Coordinates of C-alpha atoms and ligand atoms in Angstrom, one line a residue:
M1 CA 1.3 -5.4 -2.4
D2 CA -1.2 -7.8 -0.8
Y3 CA -1.1 -11.3 -2.1
V4 CA -4.9 -11.4 -2.0
V5 CA -5.0 -9.0 -4.9
I6 CA -3.3 -11.6 -7.0
A7 CA -5.5 -14.4 -5.6
D8 CA -8.7 -12.4 -6.5
A9 CA -7.4 -11.8 -10.0
Y10 CA -6.7 -15.5 -10.4
E11 CA -10.2 -16.3 -9.2
R12 CA -11.7 -14.1 -11.9
I13 CA -9.4 -15.4 -14.6
E14 CA -10.2 -19.0 -13.7
G15 CA -13.9 -18.2 -14.0
T16 CA -13.7 -17.3 -17.7
T17 CA -12.8 -19.2 -20.9
K18 CA -12.8 -16.1 -23.0
R19 CA -9.3 -14.8 -23.9
L20 CA -10.5 -11.2 -24.1
E21 CA -12.0 -11.3 -20.6
M22 CA -8.9 -13.0 -19.3
T23 CA -6.8 -10.2 -20.8
D24 CA -9.1 -7.6 -19.1
Y25 CA -8.6 -9.2 -15.7
L26 CA -4.9 -9.4 -16.3
V27 CA -4.9 -5.7 -17.3
D28 CA -6.6 -4.8 -14.0
L29 CA -4.1 -6.8 -12.1
L30 CA -1.1 -5.2 -13.8
K31 CA -2.6 -1.8 -13.3
N32 CA -3.0 -2.4 -9.6
T33 CA 0.5 -3.7 -9.3
P34 CA 3.2 -1.3 -8.0
K35 CA 6.0 -0.9 -10.5
E36 CA 8.6 -2.3 -8.1
V37 CA 6.9 -5.7 -8.1
I38 CA 5.5 -5.9 -11.6
S39 CA 8.2 -8.4 -12.9
R40 CA 7.5 -10.7 -9.9
V41 CA 3.8 -10.6 -10.5
V42 CA 4.2 -11.4 -14.1
Y43 CA 6.4 -14.4 -13.3
L44 CA 3.9 -15.6 -10.7
T45 CA 1.0 -15.4 -13.0
Q46 CA 2.8 -17.9 -15.1
G47 CA 3.6 -20.1 -12.2
K48 CA 7.3 -19.1 -12.3
L49 CA 9.8 -17.1 -10.3
Y50 CA 12.2 -16.3 -13.2
P51 CA 12.3 -16.5 -16.9
D52 CA 12.5 -20.1 -18.2
F53 CA 16.1 -19.8 -19.3
E54 CA 17.3 -19.4 -15.7
G55 CA 16.1 -23.0 -15.2
I56 CA 14.9 -22.4 -11.6
E57 CA 11.9 -24.4 -10.7
M58 CA 10.0 -24.5 -7.4
G59 CA 9.9 -28.3 -7.5
V60 CA 7.5 -29.1 -4.7
A61 CA 6.2 -32.6 -5.0
E62 CA 2.6 -33.3 -4.1
K63 CA 3.7 -35.4 -1.1
L64 CA 5.6 -32.5 0.4
A65 CA 2.7 -30.1 -0.2
I66 CA 0.4 -32.5 1.6
K67 CA 2.7 -32.6 4.6
A68 CA 3.0 -28.8 4.7
L69 CA -0.8 -28.6 4.5
T70 CA -1.1 -31.1 7.3
R71 CA 1.0 -28.9 9.5
A72 CA -0.7 -25.6 8.6
S73 CA -4.3 -26.9 8.8
G74 CA -4.1 -29.2 11.7
S75 CA -6.0 -31.9 9.7
S76 CA -4.5 -35.4 9.6
E77 CA -2.6 -36.6 6.5
S78 CA -5.1 -39.3 5.9
I79 CA -8.0 -36.9 5.8
I80 CA -6.2 -34.7 3.4
Q81 CA -5.3 -37.7 1.2
K82 CA -8.9 -38.7 1.1
E83 CA -10.2 -35.2 0.2
L84 CA -7.5 -35.0 -2.5
Q85 CA -8.7 -38.2 -4.0
K86 CA -12.2 -36.9 -4.1
S87 CA -11.4 -33.5 -5.6
G88 CA -8.4 -34.4 -7.6
D89 CA -7.2 -30.8 -7.1
I90 CA -4.7 -30.1 -4.4
G91 CA -5.5 -26.4 -4.5
K92 CA -9.2 -27.0 -3.7
T93 CA -8.2 -29.4 -1.0
A94 CA -6.0 -26.8 0.6
E95 CA -8.8 -24.3 0.5
Q96 CA -11.2 -26.6 2.2
Q97 CA -8.8 -27.8 4.9
L98 CA -7.7 -24.3 5.8
A99 CA -11.4 -23.1 5.9
K100 CA -12.0 -25.8 8.6
R101 CA -9.0 -24.7 10.6
K102 CA -9.6 -23.7 14.2
Q103 CA -9.4 -20.0 14.8
S104 CA -5.6 -19.6 15.1
T105 CA -5.2 -16.6 12.9
F106 CA -4.4 -14.5 15.9
F107 CA -0.7 -14.8 15.2
S108 CA -0.8 -14.8 11.4
K109 CA 0.4 -12.0 9.3
K110 CA -1.1 -10.6 6.1
L111 CA 0.6 -12.1 3.1
T112 CA 2.3 -9.7 0.8
V113 CA 3.5 -10.5 -2.7
E114 CA 7.0 -9.5 -1.7
H115 CA 7.0 -12.0 1.2
V116 CA 5.4 -14.8 -0.9
Y117 CA 8.0 -14.3 -3.7
E118 CA 10.9 -14.2 -1.4
T119 CA 9.8 -17.3 0.5
L120 CA 9.2 -19.2 -2.8
D121 CA 12.5 -18.1 -4.0
K122 CA 14.2 -19.5 -1.0
L123 CA 12.3 -22.7 -1.4
A124 CA 13.3 -23.0 -5.0
K125 CA 17.0 -22.5 -4.2
T126 CA 17.4 -24.8 -1.2
S127 CA 19.6 -27.7 -2.0
G128 CA 21.7 -30.2 -0.1
S129 CA 20.9 -32.0 3.1
G130 CA 17.8 -31.0 5.0
T131 CA 16.2 -29.6 1.8
V132 CA 12.9 -31.4 2.3
D133 CA 12.6 -30.2 5.9
L134 CA 13.4 -26.6 5.0
K135 CA 11.1 -26.6 2.0
M136 CA 8.3 -28.0 4.2
A137 CA 9.0 -25.3 6.9
L138 CA 8.9 -22.5 4.4
L139 CA 5.7 -23.7 2.7
S140 CA 3.8 -24.5 5.9
G141 CA 4.8 -21.1 7.2
L142 CA 3.2 -19.4 4.2
L143 CA 0.1 -21.6 4.4
T144 CA -0.3 -20.7 8.1
D145 CA -0.5 -17.1 7.2
A146 CA -2.7 -17.6 4.2
S147 CA -6.5 -17.3 3.9
P148 CA -8.1 -20.4 2.4
K149 CA -8.3 -18.7 -1.0
E150 CA -4.7 -17.6 -0.9
A151 CA -3.7 -21.1 0.1
K152 CA -5.4 -22.6 -2.9
W153 CA -3.4 -20.5 -5.2
L154 CA -0.1 -20.8 -3.3
I155 CA -0.4 -24.6 -3.4
R156 CA -1.2 -24.6 -7.0
T157 CA 1.7 -22.4 -7.8
V158 CA 4.3 -24.4 -5.9
T159 CA 3.2 -27.8 -7.2
G160 CA 3.1 -26.5 -10.8
N161 CA -0.7 -26.7 -11.1
L162 CA -1.6 -23.1 -11.7
R163 CA -3.1 -23.8 -15.1
L164 CA -4.6 -20.4 -15.6
G165 CA -3.8 -20.6 -19.3
I166 CA -2.1 -17.2 -19.3
A167 CA 0.1 -17.6 -22.4
D168 CA 3.1 -15.3 -23.1
M169 CA 1.0 -13.6 -25.8
T170 CA -1.8 -12.8 -23.3
V171 CA 0.7 -11.1 -21.0
L172 CA 2.0 -9.1 -23.9
D173 CA -1.5 -8.0 -24.9
A174 CA -2.2 -7.0 -21.3
L175 CA 1.0 -5.0 -21.0
A176 CA 0.3 -3.1 -24.2
I177 CA -3.1 -2.1 -22.9
A178 CA -2.1 -1.4 -19.3
Y179 CA 1.2 0.4 -19.9
G180 CA 2.0 0.7 -23.6
G181 CA -0.8 3.1 -24.5
G182 CA -3.0 0.6 -26.3
K183 CA -3.2 -2.7 -28.2
E184 CA -1.4 -1.2 -31.2
T185 CA 1.8 -1.0 -29.2
R186 CA 1.8 -4.8 -28.7
E187 CA 4.1 -5.4 -31.7
K188 CA 6.9 -3.3 -30.2
I189 CA 6.5 -4.9 -26.8
E190 CA 6.6 -8.4 -28.4
R191 CA 9.8 -7.5 -30.1
A192 CA 11.3 -6.7 -26.7
Y193 CA 10.2 -10.1 -25.5
N194 CA 11.5 -11.8 -28.6
I195 CA 15.0 -10.4 -28.1
S196 CA 15.1 -11.1 -24.3
S197 CA 12.8 -14.1 -23.6
D198 CA 12.1 -12.3 -20.3
L199 CA 8.6 -11.2 -19.8
G200 CA 9.5 -9.8 -16.3
R201 CA 12.1 -7.4 -17.7
V202 CA 9.8 -6.4 -20.5
A203 CA 7.0 -5.6 -17.9
N204 CA 9.4 -3.7 -15.8
V205 CA 10.6 -1.5 -18.7
V206 CA 7.1 -0.8 -20.1
A207 CA 5.6 -0.1 -16.7
D208 CA 8.5 2.2 -15.7
L209 CA 9.4 4.0 -19.0
G210 CA 6.4 3.3 -21.2
I211 CA 6.6 2.6 -24.9
E212 CA 9.7 4.9 -25.3
G213 CA 11.5 2.6 -23.0
I214 CA 10.5 -0.4 -25.1
E215 CA 11.7 1.3 -28.2
K216 CA 15.2 1.5 -26.6
F217 CA 15.0 -2.0 -25.3
Q218 CA 18.4 -3.8 -25.9
V219 CA 19.6 -7.2 -26.5
M220 CA 21.6 -8.4 -23.5
V221 CA 24.3 -11.1 -23.3
F222 CA 23.0 -14.1 -21.4
E223 CA 19.4 -13.4 -22.2
P224 CA 18.6 -15.7 -25.0
I225 CA 17.0 -14.3 -28.2
R226 CA 14.0 -16.4 -29.3
P227 CA 15.0 -18.2 -32.4
M228 CA 14.2 -17.2 -36.0
L229 CA 12.5 -20.1 -37.8
A230 CA 12.1 -21.2 -41.4
E231 CA 9.2 -21.9 -43.6
R232 CA 9.3 -24.9 -45.9
L233 CA 9.0 -25.4 -49.7
G234 CA 9.5 -28.5 -51.8
A235 CA 11.0 -27.3 -55.0
P236 CA 14.0 -25.1 -55.9
E237 CA 11.9 -23.2 -58.5
E238 CA 9.4 -22.2 -55.8
I239 CA 12.2 -21.2 -53.4
L240 CA 13.9 -19.0 -55.9
E241 CA 10.7 -17.4 -56.9
K242 CA 10.0 -16.4 -53.3
F243 CA 13.4 -14.7 -53.1
G244 CA 13.0 -12.9 -56.5
G245 CA 15.4 -15.2 -58.3
K246 CA 18.4 -15.1 -56.0
C247 CA 19.3 -16.2 -52.4
I248 CA 22.0 -17.8 -50.4
A249 CA 21.7 -21.5 -49.8
E250 CA 23.3 -22.9 -46.6
Y251 CA 23.9 -26.4 -45.5
K252 CA 21.2 -27.5 -43.1
Y253 CA 23.3 -29.3 -40.6
D254 CA 21.8 -32.2 -38.8
G255 CA 22.6 -31.5 -35.2
E256 CA 21.4 -29.4 -32.3
R257 CA 20.8 -25.7 -32.5
V258 CA 22.9 -23.7 -30.1
Q259 CA 22.7 -20.0 -29.2
A260 CA 26.0 -19.0 -27.7
H261 CA 26.5 -16.0 -25.4
K262 CA 29.9 -14.8 -24.5
T263 CA 31.3 -12.1 -22.3
G264 CA 35.1 -12.3 -21.8
N265 CA 35.7 -15.8 -20.6
K266 CA 32.2 -16.6 -19.6
V267 CA 30.2 -18.6 -22.1
K268 CA 26.6 -19.9 -22.0
L269 CA 24.9 -22.1 -24.5
F270 CA 21.1 -22.1 -25.0
S271 CA 19.1 -24.8 -26.8
R272 CA 16.4 -24.3 -29.4
R273 CA 14.0 -24.2 -26.4
L274 CA 16.2 -21.7 -24.7
E275 CA 17.4 -24.0 -22.0
N276 CA 20.9 -23.6 -20.7
I277 CA 22.8 -26.6 -22.1
S278 CA 26.4 -25.4 -21.3
N279 CA 27.0 -28.4 -19.1
Q280 CA 26.3 -30.8 -21.9
Y281 CA 28.9 -29.2 -24.2
P282 CA 32.0 -28.1 -22.2
D283 CA 34.0 -28.7 -25.4
A284 CA 31.8 -26.3 -27.4
V285 CA 32.1 -23.7 -24.5
N286 CA 35.9 -24.0 -24.8
L287 CA 35.9 -23.6 -28.6
I288 CA 33.9 -20.4 -28.3
R289 CA 36.1 -19.1 -25.6
E290 CA 39.2 -19.7 -27.7
Q291 CA 38.1 -19.1 -31.2
L292 CA 35.9 -16.1 -31.0
D293 CA 37.5 -12.8 -31.5
A294 CA 35.1 -10.6 -29.6
K295 CA 34.7 -9.5 -26.0
E296 CA 31.0 -9.9 -26.2
A297 CA 28.9 -11.9 -28.7
I298 CA 25.7 -13.7 -29.3
F299 CA 25.7 -16.1 -32.2
E300 CA 23.9 -19.2 -33.5
A301 CA 25.4 -22.4 -34.6
E302 CA 24.5 -26.0 -35.2
C303 CA 26.4 -28.4 -33.0
V304 CA 27.1 -31.6 -35.0
A305 CA 28.7 -34.9 -34.2
V306 CA 31.9 -35.4 -36.2
D307 CA 34.7 -37.8 -36.8
L308 CA 37.8 -35.9 -35.8
E309 CA 40.1 -38.0 -37.9
T310 CA 38.4 -37.4 -41.1
G311 CA 36.5 -34.3 -40.4
D312 CA 33.3 -36.0 -41.6
M313 CA 29.9 -35.3 -40.1
R314 CA 28.2 -38.1 -38.2
P315 CA 24.5 -38.9 -38.0
F316 CA 22.3 -37.0 -35.6
Q317 CA 21.8 -40.2 -33.5
E318 CA 25.4 -40.0 -32.4
L319 CA 24.8 -36.5 -31.0
M320 CA 22.1 -38.0 -28.9
H321 CA 24.7 -39.6 -26.7
R322 CA 25.7 -36.2 -25.6
R323 CA 22.3 -35.6 -23.9
R324 CA 23.4 -36.7 -20.5
K325 CA 24.1 -35.3 -17.0
Y326 CA 26.8 -37.8 -16.0
G327 CA 29.7 -39.1 -17.9
V328 CA 30.0 -36.0 -19.9
E329 CA 33.8 -36.2 -20.1
A330 CA 33.8 -39.7 -21.6
A331 CA 31.1 -38.7 -24.0
I332 CA 33.2 -35.7 -25.2
T333 CA 35.9 -38.0 -26.4
Q334 CA 33.6 -40.7 -27.7
Y335 CA 31.3 -38.3 -29.6
P336 CA 33.2 -35.2 -30.5
I337 CA 31.4 -32.2 -32.0
S338 CA 32.0 -29.3 -34.3
L339 CA 30.1 -26.0 -34.5
F340 CA 28.9 -24.6 -37.7
S341 CA 27.8 -21.0 -37.2
F342 CA 25.1 -19.5 -39.2
D343 CA 24.2 -16.2 -37.6
L344 CA 25.6 -13.4 -35.5
L345 CA 23.1 -11.4 -33.5
Y346 CA 25.2 -9.2 -31.3
V347 CA 28.8 -8.2 -31.0
D348 CA 30.6 -5.8 -28.6
G349 CA 27.7 -3.6 -27.8
E350 CA 26.1 -3.7 -31.2
D351 CA 22.7 -5.3 -31.8
L352 CA 22.8 -6.8 -35.3
T353 CA 19.3 -8.3 -35.3
K354 CA 18.0 -5.4 -37.5
Q355 CA 20.8 -5.6 -40.0
P356 CA 20.4 -7.6 -43.3
L357 CA 21.8 -11.1 -43.4
P358 CA 24.8 -10.4 -45.7
Q359 CA 26.1 -7.8 -43.2
R360 CA 25.6 -10.2 -40.2
R361 CA 27.4 -12.9 -42.1
K362 CA 30.3 -10.6 -42.9
R363 CA 30.7 -9.7 -39.3
L364 CA 30.5 -13.3 -38.3
Q365 CA 33.4 -14.2 -40.6
T366 CA 35.6 -11.5 -39.1
I367 CA 35.2 -12.7 -35.5
I368 CA 35.6 -16.4 -35.9
K369 CA 39.2 -17.5 -35.8
L370 CA 39.0 -20.3 -38.3
N371 CA 39.5 -23.8 -36.9
D372 CA 38.4 -27.3 -37.9
R373 CA 35.9 -27.3 -35.0
L374 CA 34.3 -23.9 -35.3
K375 CA 33.4 -22.7 -38.8
P376 CA 30.8 -20.6 -40.5
A377 CA 28.1 -22.7 -42.2
T378 CA 29.0 -23.6 -45.8
Q379 CA 26.9 -21.5 -48.1
K380 CA 26.6 -20.5 -51.7
T381 CA 24.8 -17.7 -53.6
V382 CA 22.4 -19.3 -56.1
N383 CA 20.2 -17.9 -58.8
N384 CA 19.1 -21.0 -60.7
P385 CA 17.3 -24.2 -59.8
R386 CA 20.0 -26.4 -61.2
D387 CA 22.7 -24.9 -58.9
L388 CA 20.4 -25.1 -55.9
E389 CA 19.6 -28.7 -56.6
D390 CA 23.3 -29.6 -57.0
F391 CA 24.2 -27.8 -53.8
F392 CA 21.3 -29.7 -52.1
E393 CA 22.7 -33.1 -53.2
E394 CA 26.1 -32.1 -52.0
A395 CA 24.8 -31.1 -48.6
I396 CA 22.9 -34.4 -48.2
E397 CA 25.9 -36.4 -49.2
E398 CA 28.1 -34.5 -46.7
G399 CA 25.7 -35.6 -44.0
C400 CA 23.4 -32.7 -43.8
E401 CA 19.6 -32.7 -43.8
G402 CA 19.3 -30.4 -46.8
L403 CA 19.5 -26.7 -47.2
I404 CA 18.2 -23.6 -45.6
C405 CA 17.8 -20.9 -48.2
K406 CA 17.9 -17.4 -47.0
S407 CA 16.9 -14.0 -48.2
I408 CA 19.7 -11.5 -48.9
S409 CA 17.5 -8.5 -49.5
K410 CA 17.9 -5.3 -47.5
D411 CA 15.0 -6.4 -45.4
S412 CA 16.6 -9.7 -44.4
V413 CA 16.7 -8.9 -40.7
Y414 CA 16.8 -11.5 -37.9
Q415 CA 13.2 -12.1 -37.1
A416 CA 13.5 -13.2 -33.5
G417 CA 10.8 -15.6 -32.4
N418 CA 9.2 -15.8 -35.8
R419 CA 8.7 -18.3 -38.6
G420 CA 8.7 -16.4 -41.9
W421 CA 9.7 -16.5 -45.5
L422 CA 13.1 -14.9 -45.0
W423 CA 14.4 -18.5 -44.4
I424 CA 13.1 -21.5 -46.3
K425 CA 14.1 -25.0 -45.5
Y426 CA 14.5 -27.5 -48.3
K427 CA 14.5 -31.1 -47.1
R428 CA 13.9 -34.3 -49.0
D429 CA 10.6 -36.1 -49.1
Y430 CA 12.2 -39.4 -49.9
K431 CA 14.9 -41.5 -48.5
S432 CA 16.7 -44.6 -50.0
E433 CA 17.7 -46.7 -47.1
M434 CA 20.4 -49.4 -47.4
T435 CA 19.7 -52.7 -45.8
D436 CA 22.6 -54.6 -47.3
T437 CA 26.4 -54.1 -47.4
V438 CA 28.2 -53.4 -50.6
D439 CA 31.7 -54.5 -51.7
L440 CA 33.7 -51.5 -53.0
V441 CA 37.0 -51.1 -54.7
V442 CA 39.7 -48.8 -53.2
V443 CA 40.7 -46.4 -55.9
G444 CA 42.3 -43.5 -54.0
A445 CA 43.1 -42.2 -50.5
F446 CA 43.3 -38.9 -48.6
H447 CA 46.1 -38.2 -46.1
G448 CA 45.1 -38.5 -42.4
R449 CA 44.9 -35.8 -39.8
G450 CA 45.1 -35.8 -36.1
K451 CA 45.8 -39.4 -34.8
R452 CA 45.9 -40.6 -38.4
V453 CA 48.9 -38.5 -39.6
G454 CA 51.2 -40.8 -41.5
T455 CA 48.3 -43.2 -42.6
Y456 CA 45.3 -42.6 -44.7
G457 CA 42.4 -40.6 -43.2
A458 CA 39.8 -41.7 -45.7
L459 CA 39.6 -44.0 -48.8
L460 CA 37.9 -43.2 -52.1
L461 CA 35.8 -46.1 -53.0
A462 CA 34.2 -47.2 -56.3
T463 CA 31.7 -49.6 -57.8
Y464 CA 32.4 -51.5 -61.0
N465 CA 30.6 -50.7 -64.2
P466 CA 30.8 -53.8 -66.5
E467 CA 29.4 -52.0 -69.4
D468 CA 32.5 -50.0 -70.1
D469 CA 34.8 -51.8 -67.7
T470 CA 35.3 -48.8 -65.4
F471 CA 35.3 -48.0 -61.7
E472 CA 33.0 -45.3 -60.7
T473 CA 33.5 -43.5 -57.4
V474 CA 30.5 -43.8 -54.9
T475 CA 31.8 -42.6 -51.5
K476 CA 34.6 -41.5 -49.3
C477 CA 35.0 -43.6 -46.2
G478 CA 37.0 -42.9 -43.1
T479 CA 34.9 -44.6 -40.5
G480 CA 35.0 -48.1 -39.0
F481 CA 38.8 -48.6 -39.2
T482 CA 40.8 -49.7 -36.2
D483 CA 44.4 -48.6 -35.8
A484 CA 45.5 -52.1 -36.9
N485 CA 43.3 -51.9 -40.0
L486 CA 44.8 -48.6 -40.9
A487 CA 48.3 -49.8 -40.5
K488 CA 47.6 -52.9 -42.6
L489 CA 45.8 -50.9 -45.3
Y490 CA 48.6 -48.4 -45.5
E491 CA 51.2 -51.1 -45.9
T492 CA 49.2 -53.2 -48.5
L493 CA 48.1 -50.2 -50.5
Q494 CA 51.6 -48.9 -50.8
R495 CA 52.3 -51.6 -53.3
H496 CA 49.4 -50.5 -55.5
I497 CA 50.1 -46.7 -55.7
V498 CA 50.0 -45.3 -59.2
P499 CA 51.3 -41.8 -60.1
R500 CA 48.0 -40.6 -61.5
K501 CA 44.4 -41.7 -61.7
N502 CA 44.0 -45.0 -63.5
S503 CA 42.2 -44.5 -66.8
R504 CA 39.5 -46.9 -65.8
V505 CA 38.6 -44.9 -62.7
K506 CA 35.9 -42.3 -63.1
S507 CA 36.2 -39.6 -60.4
T508 CA 35.6 -35.9 -60.1
L509 CA 37.4 -35.8 -56.8
E510 CA 41.1 -35.3 -56.6
A511 CA 42.5 -37.9 -54.2
D512 CA 45.9 -37.4 -52.5
V513 CA 47.0 -40.8 -53.6
W514 CA 45.7 -43.0 -56.5
F515 CA 45.8 -46.8 -56.6
E516 CA 45.3 -49.4 -59.3
P517 CA 42.0 -51.1 -58.6
Y518 CA 43.0 -54.0 -56.5
M519 CA 41.5 -54.1 -53.0
V520 CA 37.9 -54.7 -52.2
L521 CA 36.3 -53.8 -48.8
E522 CA 32.9 -54.5 -47.4
I523 CA 31.0 -51.3 -46.5
L524 CA 27.8 -50.6 -44.7
G525 CA 26.1 -47.3 -45.5
A526 CA 23.0 -45.5 -44.2
E527 CA 21.5 -44.8 -47.5
V528 CA 22.0 -44.2 -51.2
T529 CA 21.6 -40.6 -52.3
L530 CA 21.9 -38.5 -55.4
S531 CA 25.2 -36.9 -55.8
P532 CA 26.7 -34.2 -58.0
I533 CA 30.2 -35.5 -57.1
H534 CA 30.2 -39.2 -57.4
M535 CA 30.1 -41.1 -60.7
T536 CA 28.2 -44.3 -60.0
A537 CA 25.1 -44.5 -62.3
M538 CA 25.7 -41.0 -63.5
D539 CA 22.7 -39.5 -65.3
A540 CA 20.5 -42.6 -64.5
I541 CA 18.1 -40.8 -62.2
R542 CA 18.8 -37.2 -62.9
K543 CA 21.0 -35.5 -65.5
G544 CA 24.3 -34.4 -64.0
S545 CA 23.9 -36.5 -60.8
G546 CA 25.4 -39.8 -59.8
L547 CA 24.7 -41.9 -56.8
A548 CA 26.6 -41.9 -53.5
I549 CA 26.6 -43.9 -50.3
R550 CA 26.0 -41.7 -47.2
F551 CA 27.6 -42.3 -43.8
P552 CA 29.7 -45.3 -45.0
R553 CA 31.5 -47.5 -42.5
F554 CA 34.0 -50.3 -43.0
T555 CA 32.6 -53.5 -41.6
G556 CA 36.1 -54.9 -40.9
N557 CA 35.7 -57.4 -43.7
Y558 CA 38.4 -57.4 -46.4
R559 CA 36.9 -59.1 -49.4
T560 CA 40.1 -60.8 -50.5
D561 CA 38.0 -63.4 -52.1
K562 CA 36.8 -60.9 -54.7
S563 CA 38.6 -59.3 -57.6
P564 CA 37.8 -55.7 -58.3
Q565 CA 35.5 -56.8 -61.2
D566 CA 33.5 -58.8 -58.7
A567 CA 32.7 -55.7 -56.6
T568 CA 29.2 -54.4 -56.3
N569 CA 28.4 -52.9 -59.7
S570 CA 26.8 -49.6 -60.5
K571 CA 23.5 -51.1 -61.7
E572 CA 23.1 -52.8 -58.3
V573 CA 23.5 -49.5 -56.5
L574 CA 20.9 -48.0 -58.8
G575 CA 18.7 -50.9 -58.0
M576 CA 19.1 -50.3 -54.3
Y577 CA 18.2 -46.7 -54.8
N578 CA 15.1 -47.5 -56.8
A579 CA 13.9 -50.4 -54.7
Q580 CA 14.4 -48.8 -51.4
L581 CA 13.1 -45.4 -52.2
K582 CA 10.8 -44.5 -49.3
K583 CA 8.5 -41.7 -48.8
I584 CA 9.1 -40.0 -45.5
G585 CA 5.8 -39.3 -43.8
E586 CA 4.8 -35.7 -43.3
T587 CA 5.3 -36.3 -39.6
L588 CA 9.0 -36.2 -40.0
F589 CA 9.0 -32.5 -40.9
Ligands
LIG601 P1 11.7 -25.5 -36.7 O1 13.0 -25.3 -36.0 O2 11.7 -24.8 -38.0 O3 10.5 -25.4 -35.9 P2 12.4 -28.2 -36.6 O4 12.7 -28.1 -35.2 O5 11.7 -29.4 -37.1 O6 11.6 -27.0 -37.2 P3 14.0 -28.2 -38.8 O7 12.8 -28.3 -39.7 O8 14.9 -29.3 -38.9 O9 13.7 -28.0 -37.3 O10 14.7 -26.8 -39.3 C1 15.2 -25.7 -38.6 C2 16.5 -26.0 -37.8 O11 17.6 -26.3 -38.7 C3 17.1 -24.9 -37.0 O12 16.4 -24.7 -35.8 C4 18.5 -25.2 -36.8 O13 18.7 -26.0 -35.7 C5 18.8 -26.1 -38.0 N1 19.9 -25.6 -38.9 C6 20.9 -26.3 -39.4 N2 21.6 -25.6 -40.3 C7 21.1 -24.3 -40.3 C8 21.5 -23.1 -41.0 N3 22.5 -23.1 -41.8 N4 20.7 -22.0 -40.7 C9 19.7 -22.1 -39.9 N5 19.3 -23.2 -39.2 C10 20.0 -24.3 -39.4

């Protein structure tokens, strides 16, 4: 296929602002494209060589393009620079300069799409020493053979300035008209795209096999499925109403969405934007390799920063330290992660995207070999607003962002690439930030795991309530302790162990060890939240809920100067909650 066919189509597309006309021109181009090259033409019209998830970019800087143009046109670099400054468009500059070129086309060949694509492919894949020279030779070679018009589009393509405005959806429309049999087939073609994220493969199939081929289009491991997204509502009643009174509520983990693809030992992770992020999370890759009982699978999980000693989730900010190219190994130990899986889309040859959620979830549970680091998302079936609200508070307190409520009807398929009412997110529109530390009484402890075996993993902490002289639990804290702290705490607290919960302690949690109220520690938390578990200021804000401190951390300060009755009292925590209640702007959603 001659490259000029593409260049002409681009000229026409550039000349219109109307989407319908643009689609018509694209339809003409696709009809004039031989089937063997249709995928390449589709990628090129979007300024790409491969689908985005392959992560291959042409990466030609303007500077290099100017040099190649200098060589191909015979004009000096300074003239080209000057022209470029005037036009502000490197494509136009290339066109003008090549039009001025002395008649040297005697040796030039006609450019074909195949040749252009292969050359650009080489250009994109060169690396190592001599890269710049090689890229420059490849590009100037193409420009030498190009007509001025072709040069304009080539240069725009390689420098990432195509800007034709051909969106994925326009290509899908054009494919439906050109090969699907009409616009009405667009939905089916779009589904193929949503489960493959590869417009080239979709174009290939529809051009070759028509709509029947598209109907048989399959999910493939290592081709990311475009993510299903959630709508949002602000009240449990509204959510339940949408689902006809019953749904499952799942923790909405505060981490990074990961779509994992596995075949045998090979594992790839894709981000929410479908970029390959496997290199960022080698630990997650290993977990999946070891803990997934399936030859082939595609599943989705939230990757969350955790404290390995306590199993507690850590704030999203800690996960941000994992966004790096270098020093990954060190970051793995410093900021460990766990995966909480919430969907299974494909397993051993079977596409599950059309199955209802309860079935997908059942399958998911059968293939995960349970482990602290890879677990199915915590969920609960709810049918009344009270239970939903309680579960929501529990999720927040555990370190989650809220809940994702999901339909369990027979139509609860995985809607790839769509935001719909089958999933509804329920987040808070308020936040009570803590600016001050609190002094809390140690009333219980939980045995440690991992490095903390033999000491305490987390302490159960309480506020003091002077009204009835009780200690009301407010948080469980396992963070901020050094090894020396832990050893000292263990030794000191031994002397204060009591066989059962002290009658002055109010707790719904069952600690492994109980203490008489004695030791006071200084704690810094991220915020005060409502809690169905903790007892501080129970019922003060909402019936059946107390207050809790989220993401608590020991400051290192033992308040030996304070008796347990001098600890922060329940009313003060209530005051903090009320005083610091902040509306989160809409922008945060
Ligand atoms: P969206 O992804 O809906 O465009 P967003 O990027 O702002 O919006 P959120 O509003 O925070 O994200 O909500 C959706 C995200 O929640 C998902 O993309 C996923 O990463 C995350 N998530 C956490 N837990 C779950 C879960 N149990 N089920 C589905 N998604 C979950």
